[in-house]
mmCIF file of C-alpha atoms in Angstrom:
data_model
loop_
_atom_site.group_PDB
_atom_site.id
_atom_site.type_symbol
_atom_site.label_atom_id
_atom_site.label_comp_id
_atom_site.label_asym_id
_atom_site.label_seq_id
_atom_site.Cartn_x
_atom_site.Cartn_y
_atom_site.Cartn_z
ATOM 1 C CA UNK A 1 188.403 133.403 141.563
ATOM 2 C CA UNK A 2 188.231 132.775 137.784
ATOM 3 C CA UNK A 3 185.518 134.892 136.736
ATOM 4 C CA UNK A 4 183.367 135.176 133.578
ATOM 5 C CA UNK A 5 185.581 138.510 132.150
ATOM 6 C CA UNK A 6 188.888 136.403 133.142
ATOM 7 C CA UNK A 7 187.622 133.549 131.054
ATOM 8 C CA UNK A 8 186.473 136.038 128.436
ATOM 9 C CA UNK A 9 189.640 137.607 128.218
ATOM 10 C CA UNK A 10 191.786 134.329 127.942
ATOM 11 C CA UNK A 11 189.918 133.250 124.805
ATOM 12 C CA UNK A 12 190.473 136.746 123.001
ATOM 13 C CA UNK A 13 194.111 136.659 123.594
ATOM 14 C CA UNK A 14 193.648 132.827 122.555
ATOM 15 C CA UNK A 15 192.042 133.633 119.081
ATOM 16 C CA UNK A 16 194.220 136.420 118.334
ATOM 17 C CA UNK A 17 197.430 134.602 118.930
ATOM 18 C CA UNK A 18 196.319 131.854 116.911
ATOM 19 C CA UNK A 19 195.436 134.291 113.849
ATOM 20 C CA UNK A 20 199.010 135.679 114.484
ATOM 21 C CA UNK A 21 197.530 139.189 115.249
ATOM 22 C CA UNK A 22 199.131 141.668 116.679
ATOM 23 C CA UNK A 23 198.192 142.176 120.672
ATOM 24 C CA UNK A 24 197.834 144.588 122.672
ATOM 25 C CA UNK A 25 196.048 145.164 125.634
ATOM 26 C CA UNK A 26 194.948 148.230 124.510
ATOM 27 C CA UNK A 27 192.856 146.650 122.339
ATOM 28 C CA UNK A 28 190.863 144.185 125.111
ATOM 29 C CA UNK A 29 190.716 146.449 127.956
ATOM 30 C CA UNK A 30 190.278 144.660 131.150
ATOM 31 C CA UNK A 31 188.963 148.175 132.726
ATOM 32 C CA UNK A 32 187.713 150.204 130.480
ATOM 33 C CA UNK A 33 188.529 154.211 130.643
ATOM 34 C CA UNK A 34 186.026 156.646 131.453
ATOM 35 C CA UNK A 35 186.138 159.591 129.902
ATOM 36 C CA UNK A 36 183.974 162.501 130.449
ATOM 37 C CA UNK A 37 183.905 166.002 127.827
ATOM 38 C CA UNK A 38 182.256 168.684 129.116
ATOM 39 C CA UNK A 39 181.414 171.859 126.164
ATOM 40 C CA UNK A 40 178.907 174.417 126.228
ATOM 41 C CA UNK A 41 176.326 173.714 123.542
ATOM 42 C CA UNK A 42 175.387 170.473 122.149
ATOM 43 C CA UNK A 43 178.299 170.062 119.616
ATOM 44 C CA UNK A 44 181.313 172.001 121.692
ATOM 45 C CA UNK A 45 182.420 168.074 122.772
ATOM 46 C CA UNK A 46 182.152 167.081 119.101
ATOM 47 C CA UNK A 47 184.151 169.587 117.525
ATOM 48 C CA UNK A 48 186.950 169.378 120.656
ATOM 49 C CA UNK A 49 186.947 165.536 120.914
ATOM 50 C CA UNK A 50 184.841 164.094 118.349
ATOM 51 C CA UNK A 51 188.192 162.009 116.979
ATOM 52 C CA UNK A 52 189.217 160.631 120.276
ATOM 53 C CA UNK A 53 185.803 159.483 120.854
ATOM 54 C CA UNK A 54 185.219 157.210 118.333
ATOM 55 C CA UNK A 55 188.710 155.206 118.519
ATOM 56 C CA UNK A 56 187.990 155.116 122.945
ATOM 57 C CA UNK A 57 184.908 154.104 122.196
ATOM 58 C CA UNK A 58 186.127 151.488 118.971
ATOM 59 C CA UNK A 59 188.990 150.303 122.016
ATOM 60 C CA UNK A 60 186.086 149.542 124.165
ATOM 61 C CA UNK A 61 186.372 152.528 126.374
ATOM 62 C CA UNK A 62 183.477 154.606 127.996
ATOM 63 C CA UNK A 63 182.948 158.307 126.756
ATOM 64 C CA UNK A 64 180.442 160.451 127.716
ATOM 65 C CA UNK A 65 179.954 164.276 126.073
ATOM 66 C CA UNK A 66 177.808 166.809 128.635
ATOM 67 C CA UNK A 67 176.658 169.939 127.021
ATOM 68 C CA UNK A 68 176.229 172.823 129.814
ATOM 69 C CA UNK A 69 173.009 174.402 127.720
ATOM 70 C CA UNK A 70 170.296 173.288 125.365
ATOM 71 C CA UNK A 71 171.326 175.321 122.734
ATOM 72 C CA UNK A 72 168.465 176.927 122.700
ATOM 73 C CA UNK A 73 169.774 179.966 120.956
ATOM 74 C CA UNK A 74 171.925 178.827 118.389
ATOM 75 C CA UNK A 75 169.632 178.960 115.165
ATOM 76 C CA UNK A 76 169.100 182.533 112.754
ATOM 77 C CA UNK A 77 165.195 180.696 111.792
ATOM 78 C CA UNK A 78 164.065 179.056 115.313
ATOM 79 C CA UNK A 79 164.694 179.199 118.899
ATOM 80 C CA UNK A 80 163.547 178.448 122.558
ATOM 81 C CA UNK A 81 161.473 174.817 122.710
ATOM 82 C CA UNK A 82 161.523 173.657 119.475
ATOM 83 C CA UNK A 83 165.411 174.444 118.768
ATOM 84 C CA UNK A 84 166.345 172.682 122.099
ATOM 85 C CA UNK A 85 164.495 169.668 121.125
ATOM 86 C CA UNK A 86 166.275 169.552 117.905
ATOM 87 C CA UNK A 87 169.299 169.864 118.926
ATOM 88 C CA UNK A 88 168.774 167.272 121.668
ATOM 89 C CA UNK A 89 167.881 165.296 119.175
ATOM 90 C CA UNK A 90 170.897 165.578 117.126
ATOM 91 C CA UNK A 91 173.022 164.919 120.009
ATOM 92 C CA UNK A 92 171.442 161.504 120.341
ATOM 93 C CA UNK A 93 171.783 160.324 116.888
ATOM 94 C CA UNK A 94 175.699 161.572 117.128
ATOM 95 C CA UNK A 95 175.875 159.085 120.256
ATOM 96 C CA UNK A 96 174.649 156.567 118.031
ATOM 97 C CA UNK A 97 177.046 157.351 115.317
ATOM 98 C CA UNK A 98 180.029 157.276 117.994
ATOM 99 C CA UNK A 99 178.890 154.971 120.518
ATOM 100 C CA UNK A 100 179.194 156.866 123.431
ATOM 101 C CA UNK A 101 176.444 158.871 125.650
ATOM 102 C CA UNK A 102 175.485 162.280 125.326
ATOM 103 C CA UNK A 103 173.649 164.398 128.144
ATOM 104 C CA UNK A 104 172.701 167.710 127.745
ATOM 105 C CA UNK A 105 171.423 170.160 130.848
ATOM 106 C CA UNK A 106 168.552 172.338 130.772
ATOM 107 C CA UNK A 107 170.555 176.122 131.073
ATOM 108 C CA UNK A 108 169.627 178.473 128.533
ATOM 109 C CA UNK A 109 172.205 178.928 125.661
ATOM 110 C CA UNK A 110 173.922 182.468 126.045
ATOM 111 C CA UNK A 111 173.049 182.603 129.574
ATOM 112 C CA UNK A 112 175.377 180.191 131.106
ATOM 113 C CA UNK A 113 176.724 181.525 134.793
ATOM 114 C CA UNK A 114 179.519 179.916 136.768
ATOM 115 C CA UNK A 115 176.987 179.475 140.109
ATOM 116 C CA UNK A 116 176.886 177.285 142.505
ATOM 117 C CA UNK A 117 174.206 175.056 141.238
ATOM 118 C CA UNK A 118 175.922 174.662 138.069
ATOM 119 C CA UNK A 119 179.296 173.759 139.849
ATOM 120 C CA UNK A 120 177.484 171.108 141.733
ATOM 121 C CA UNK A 121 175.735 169.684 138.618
ATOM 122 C CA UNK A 122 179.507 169.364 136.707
ATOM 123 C CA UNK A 123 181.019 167.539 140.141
ATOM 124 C CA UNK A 124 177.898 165.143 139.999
ATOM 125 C CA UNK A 125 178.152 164.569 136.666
ATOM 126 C CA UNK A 126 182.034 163.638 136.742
ATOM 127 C CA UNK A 127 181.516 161.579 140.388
ATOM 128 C CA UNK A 128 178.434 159.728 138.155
ATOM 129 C CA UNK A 129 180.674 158.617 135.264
ATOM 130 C CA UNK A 130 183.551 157.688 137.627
ATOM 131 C CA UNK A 131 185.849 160.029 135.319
ATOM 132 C CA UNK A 132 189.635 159.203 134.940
ATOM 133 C CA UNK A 133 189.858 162.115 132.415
ATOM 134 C CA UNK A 134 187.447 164.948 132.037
ATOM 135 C CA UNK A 135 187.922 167.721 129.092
ATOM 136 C CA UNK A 136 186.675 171.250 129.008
ATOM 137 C CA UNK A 137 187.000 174.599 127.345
ATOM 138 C CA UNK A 138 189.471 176.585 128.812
ATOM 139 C CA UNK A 139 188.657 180.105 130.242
ATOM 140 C CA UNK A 140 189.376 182.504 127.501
ATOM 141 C CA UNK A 141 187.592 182.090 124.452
ATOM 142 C CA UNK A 142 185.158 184.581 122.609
ATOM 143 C CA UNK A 143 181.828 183.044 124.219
ATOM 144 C CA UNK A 144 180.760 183.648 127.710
ATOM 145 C CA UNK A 145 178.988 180.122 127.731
ATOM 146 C CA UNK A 146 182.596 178.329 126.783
ATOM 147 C CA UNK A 147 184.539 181.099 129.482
ATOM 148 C CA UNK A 148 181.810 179.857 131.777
ATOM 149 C CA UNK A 149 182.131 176.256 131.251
ATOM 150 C CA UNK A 150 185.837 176.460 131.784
ATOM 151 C CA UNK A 151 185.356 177.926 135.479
ATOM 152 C CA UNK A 152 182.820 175.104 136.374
ATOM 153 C CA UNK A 153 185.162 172.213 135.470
ATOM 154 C CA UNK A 154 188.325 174.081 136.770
ATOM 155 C CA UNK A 155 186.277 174.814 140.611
ATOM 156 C CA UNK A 156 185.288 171.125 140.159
ATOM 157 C CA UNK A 157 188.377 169.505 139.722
ATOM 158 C CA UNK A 158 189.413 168.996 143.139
ATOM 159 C CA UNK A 159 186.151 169.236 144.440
ATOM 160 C CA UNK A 160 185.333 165.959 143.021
ATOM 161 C CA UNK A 161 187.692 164.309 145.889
ATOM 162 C CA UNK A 162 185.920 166.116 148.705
ATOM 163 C CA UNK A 163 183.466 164.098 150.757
ATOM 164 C CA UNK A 164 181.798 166.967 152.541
ATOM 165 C CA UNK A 165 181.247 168.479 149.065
ATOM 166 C CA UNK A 166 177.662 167.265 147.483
ATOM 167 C CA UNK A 167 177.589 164.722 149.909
ATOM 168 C CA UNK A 168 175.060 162.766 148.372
ATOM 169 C CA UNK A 169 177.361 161.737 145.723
ATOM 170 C CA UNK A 170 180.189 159.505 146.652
ATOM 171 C CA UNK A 171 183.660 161.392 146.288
ATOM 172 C CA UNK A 172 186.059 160.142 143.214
ATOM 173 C CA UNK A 173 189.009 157.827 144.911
ATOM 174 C CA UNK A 174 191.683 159.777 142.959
ATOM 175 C CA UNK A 175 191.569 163.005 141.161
ATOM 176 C CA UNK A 176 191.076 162.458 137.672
ATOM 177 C CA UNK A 177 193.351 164.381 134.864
ATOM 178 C CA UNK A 178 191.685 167.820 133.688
ATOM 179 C CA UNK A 179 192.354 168.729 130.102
ATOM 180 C CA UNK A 180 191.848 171.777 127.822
ATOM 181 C CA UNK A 181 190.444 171.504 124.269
ATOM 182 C CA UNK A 182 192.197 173.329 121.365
ATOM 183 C CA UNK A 183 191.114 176.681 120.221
ATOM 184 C CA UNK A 184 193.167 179.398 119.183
ATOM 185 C CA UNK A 185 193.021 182.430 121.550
ATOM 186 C CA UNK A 186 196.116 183.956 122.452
ATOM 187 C CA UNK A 187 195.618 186.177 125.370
ATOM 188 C CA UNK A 188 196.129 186.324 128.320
ATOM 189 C CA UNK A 189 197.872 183.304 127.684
ATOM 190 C CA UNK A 190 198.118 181.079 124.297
ATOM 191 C CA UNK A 191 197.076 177.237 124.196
ATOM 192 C CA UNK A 192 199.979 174.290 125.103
ATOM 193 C CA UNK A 193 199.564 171.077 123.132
ATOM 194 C CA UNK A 194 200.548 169.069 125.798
ATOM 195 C CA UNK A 195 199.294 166.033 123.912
ATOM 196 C CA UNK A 196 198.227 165.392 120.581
ATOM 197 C CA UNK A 197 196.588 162.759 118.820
ATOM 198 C CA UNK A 198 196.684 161.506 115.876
ATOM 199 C CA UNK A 199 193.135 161.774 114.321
ATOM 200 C CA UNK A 200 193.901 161.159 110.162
ATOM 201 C CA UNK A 201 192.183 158.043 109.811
ATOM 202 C CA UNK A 202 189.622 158.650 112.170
ATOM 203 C CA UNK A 203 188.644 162.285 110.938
ATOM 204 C CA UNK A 204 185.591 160.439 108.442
ATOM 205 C CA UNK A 205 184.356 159.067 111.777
ATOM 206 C CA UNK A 206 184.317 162.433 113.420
ATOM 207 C CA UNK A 207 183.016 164.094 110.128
ATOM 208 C CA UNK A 208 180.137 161.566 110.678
ATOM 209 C CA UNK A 209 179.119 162.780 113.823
ATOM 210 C CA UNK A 210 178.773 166.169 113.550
ATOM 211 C CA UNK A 211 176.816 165.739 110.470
ATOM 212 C CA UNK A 212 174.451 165.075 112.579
ATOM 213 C CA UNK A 213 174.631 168.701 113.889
ATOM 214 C CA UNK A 214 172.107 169.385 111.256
ATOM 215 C CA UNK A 215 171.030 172.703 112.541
ATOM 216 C CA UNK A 216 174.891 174.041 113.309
ATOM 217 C CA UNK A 217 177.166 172.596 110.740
ATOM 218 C CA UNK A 218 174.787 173.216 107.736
ATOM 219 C CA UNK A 219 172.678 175.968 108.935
ATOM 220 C CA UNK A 220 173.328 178.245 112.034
ATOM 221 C CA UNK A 221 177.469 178.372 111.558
ATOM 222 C CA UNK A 222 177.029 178.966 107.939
ATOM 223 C CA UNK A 223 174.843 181.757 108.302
ATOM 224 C CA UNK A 224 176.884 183.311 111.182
ATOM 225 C CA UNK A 225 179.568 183.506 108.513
ATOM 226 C CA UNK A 226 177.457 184.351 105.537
ATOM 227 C CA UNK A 227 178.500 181.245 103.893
ATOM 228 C CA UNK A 228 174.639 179.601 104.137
ATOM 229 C CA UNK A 229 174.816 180.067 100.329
ATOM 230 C CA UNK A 230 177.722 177.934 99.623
ATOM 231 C CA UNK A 231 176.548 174.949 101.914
ATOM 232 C CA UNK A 232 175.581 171.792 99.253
ATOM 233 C CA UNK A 233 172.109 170.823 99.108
ATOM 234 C CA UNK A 234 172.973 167.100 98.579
ATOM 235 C CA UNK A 235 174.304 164.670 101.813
ATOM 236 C CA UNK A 236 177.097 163.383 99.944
ATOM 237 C CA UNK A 237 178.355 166.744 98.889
ATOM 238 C CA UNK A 238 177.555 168.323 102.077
ATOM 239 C CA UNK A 239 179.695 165.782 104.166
ATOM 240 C CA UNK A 240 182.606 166.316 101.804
ATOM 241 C CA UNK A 241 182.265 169.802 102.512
ATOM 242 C CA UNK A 242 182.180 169.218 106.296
ATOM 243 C CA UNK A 243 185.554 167.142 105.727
ATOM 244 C CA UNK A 244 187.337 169.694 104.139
ATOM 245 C CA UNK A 245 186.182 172.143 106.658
ATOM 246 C CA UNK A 246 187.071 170.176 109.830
ATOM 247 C CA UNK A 247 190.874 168.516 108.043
ATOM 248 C CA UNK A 248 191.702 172.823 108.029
ATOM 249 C CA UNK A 249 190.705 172.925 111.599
ATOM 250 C CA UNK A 250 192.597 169.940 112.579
ATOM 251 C CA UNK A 251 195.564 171.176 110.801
ATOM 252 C CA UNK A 252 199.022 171.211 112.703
ATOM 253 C CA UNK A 253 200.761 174.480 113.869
ATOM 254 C CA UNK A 254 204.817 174.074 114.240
ATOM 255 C CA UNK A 255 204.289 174.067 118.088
ATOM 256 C CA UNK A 256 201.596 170.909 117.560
ATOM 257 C CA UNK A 257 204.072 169.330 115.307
ATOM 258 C CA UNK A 258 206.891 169.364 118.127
ATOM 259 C CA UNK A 259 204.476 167.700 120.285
ATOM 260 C CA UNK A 260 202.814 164.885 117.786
ATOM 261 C CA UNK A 261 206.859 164.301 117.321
ATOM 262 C CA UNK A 262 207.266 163.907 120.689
ATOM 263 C CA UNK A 263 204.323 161.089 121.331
ATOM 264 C CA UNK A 264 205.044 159.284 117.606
ATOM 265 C CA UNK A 265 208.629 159.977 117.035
ATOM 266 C CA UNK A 266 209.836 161.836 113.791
ATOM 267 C CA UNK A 267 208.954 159.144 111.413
ATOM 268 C CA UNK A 268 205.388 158.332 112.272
ATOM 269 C CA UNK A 269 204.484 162.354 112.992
ATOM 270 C CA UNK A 270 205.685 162.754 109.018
ATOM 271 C CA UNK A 271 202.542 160.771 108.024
ATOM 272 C CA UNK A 272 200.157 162.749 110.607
ATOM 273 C CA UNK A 273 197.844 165.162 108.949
ATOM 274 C CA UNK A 274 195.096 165.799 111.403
ATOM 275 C CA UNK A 275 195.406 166.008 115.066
ATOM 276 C CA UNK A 276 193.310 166.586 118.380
ATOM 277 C CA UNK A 277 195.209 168.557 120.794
ATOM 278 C CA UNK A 278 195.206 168.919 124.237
ATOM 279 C CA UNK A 279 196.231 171.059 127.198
ATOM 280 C CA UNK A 280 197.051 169.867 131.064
ATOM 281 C CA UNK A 281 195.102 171.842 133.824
ATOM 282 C CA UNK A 282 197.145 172.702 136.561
ATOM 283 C CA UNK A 283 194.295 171.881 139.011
ATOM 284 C CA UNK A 284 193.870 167.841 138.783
ATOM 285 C CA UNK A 285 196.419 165.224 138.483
ATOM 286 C CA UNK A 286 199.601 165.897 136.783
ATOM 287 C CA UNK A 287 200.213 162.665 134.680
ATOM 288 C CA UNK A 288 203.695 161.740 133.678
ATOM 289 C CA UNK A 289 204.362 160.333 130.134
ATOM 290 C CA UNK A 290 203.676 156.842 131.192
ATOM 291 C CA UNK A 291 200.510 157.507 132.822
ATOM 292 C CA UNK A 292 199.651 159.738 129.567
ATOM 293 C CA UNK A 293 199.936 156.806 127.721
ATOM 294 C CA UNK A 294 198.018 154.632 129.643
ATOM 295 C CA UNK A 295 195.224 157.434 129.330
ATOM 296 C CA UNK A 296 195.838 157.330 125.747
ATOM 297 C CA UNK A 297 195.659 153.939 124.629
ATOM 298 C CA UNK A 298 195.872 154.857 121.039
ATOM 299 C CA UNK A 299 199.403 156.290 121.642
ATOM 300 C CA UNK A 300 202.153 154.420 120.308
ATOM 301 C CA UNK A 301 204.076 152.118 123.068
#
């Protein structure tokens, strides 16, 4: 049957041939992605996959960011009702800035458990959203909340498959491909970058979300470092200060340069100076390199 999105699709390729544009399907995705990030406190998802984000979401891919807690106890000044609802908040106007969708669960920040309850709400959430890739914190890191959030998405990842498993939630078809964000612990084990992306030209974009993060990028991170002082009062300044922050953060290591040579090839990795990295969880689908690139549309062919 010659549908409305067939039709759609024909007249895209159509215009873009005739403006002698390059094509790709990546760029007119007949299925869109899903993507699901799952952090800790409204921001974890930001800082981990903030880059990626906004160039799925510019392809015309789905992302969705889940914060386990409400953050609730992430400010030196104010806490409890009135932080959460901030910080909700600010997590809506970043989904504006990205175009994606951002939920955030009702746990108390700092008090994040791996129970049962919570392990169901992280398999409904990924069965809801239909997720061909989820990302998560892995399972050492210096916060219990991120250590926690790591053991929910690792129980859930093949529990998302099972039928007889929150059976009111139809099981995924296929097991989707868990992924680690970058951080830089090294014991008991250090971090693999499996697969990095090139995030250079889409660092501003990122930089514009979490300056929406009002309350952790320009107040509550600053003071946990006793840097509140230094933060600039004006919004220009401030986001150039943000920038330069986040460009050391996304800096490459020699083992991330191996791999952002090994997805661009020598001469295109030369020009990379910001990256999003990512590890492969042993406990979903093991992609090959094809079907990594077919996850990552914004890899080069």
């Amino acid at each position: 049957m010659y549908t409305r999105t067939m039709m759609t699709i024909r007249l895209t390729l159509l215009l873009v041939l005739s403006l002698g544009a390059p094509c790709t399907f990546a760029q007119i995705p007949v299925t869109p992605l899903r993507i699901i990030v799952i952090g800790a406190h409204p921001d974890d998802c930001d800082l981990g996959a903030g880059g990626i984000a906004s160039i799925y979401s510019a392809m015309g891919h789905k992302v969705k960011f889940v914060s386990m807690t409400n953050g609730d106890a992430g400010h030196q000044d104010i806490g409890g009702g009135e932080l959460a609802r901030r910080r909700y908040k600010e997590t809506q106007e970043v989904a504006k800035r990205l175009g994606i969708t951002y939920d955030v669960l009702d746990n108390h920040d700092g008090e994040l458990m791996p129970t049962l309850e919570n392990r169901l709400a992280v398999i409904r959430k990924i069965r809801e959203w239909n997720a061909d890739v989820v990302i998560a914190p892995r399972t050492n890191d210096y916060h219990p909340d991120h250590r926690n959030t790591g053991v929910l998405v690792q129980d859930a990842a093949y529990l998302v498959i099972v039928p007889n498993v929150l059976s009111s939630v139809p099981p995924l078809a296929k097991n989707p491909v868990f992924l680690y964000f970058r951080d830089g612990f090294q014991r008991p084990n250090p971090f693999r970058p499996d697969i990095a992306i090139d995030i250079t030209e889409t660092l501003a974009k990122k930089v514009e979300g979490l300056d929406a993060h009002t309350s952790q990028f320009y107040e509550w991170l600053p003071w946990t470092r006793q840097d509140l002082a230094n933060v600039p009062k004006d919004p220009v300044e401030r986001k150039k200060w943000l920038l330069a922050a986040m460009e050391r953060r996304s800096a490459l290591t020699p083992e991330i340069k191996a791999s952002v040579e090994k997805w661009y090839g020598p001469e295109k990795a030369a020009k990379v100076k910001s990256v999003e990295v990512f590890e492969i969880c042993e406990y979903g689908k093991q992609p090959n390199p094809d079907e990594i690139r077919r996850l990552f549309p914004m890899l080069p062919r």
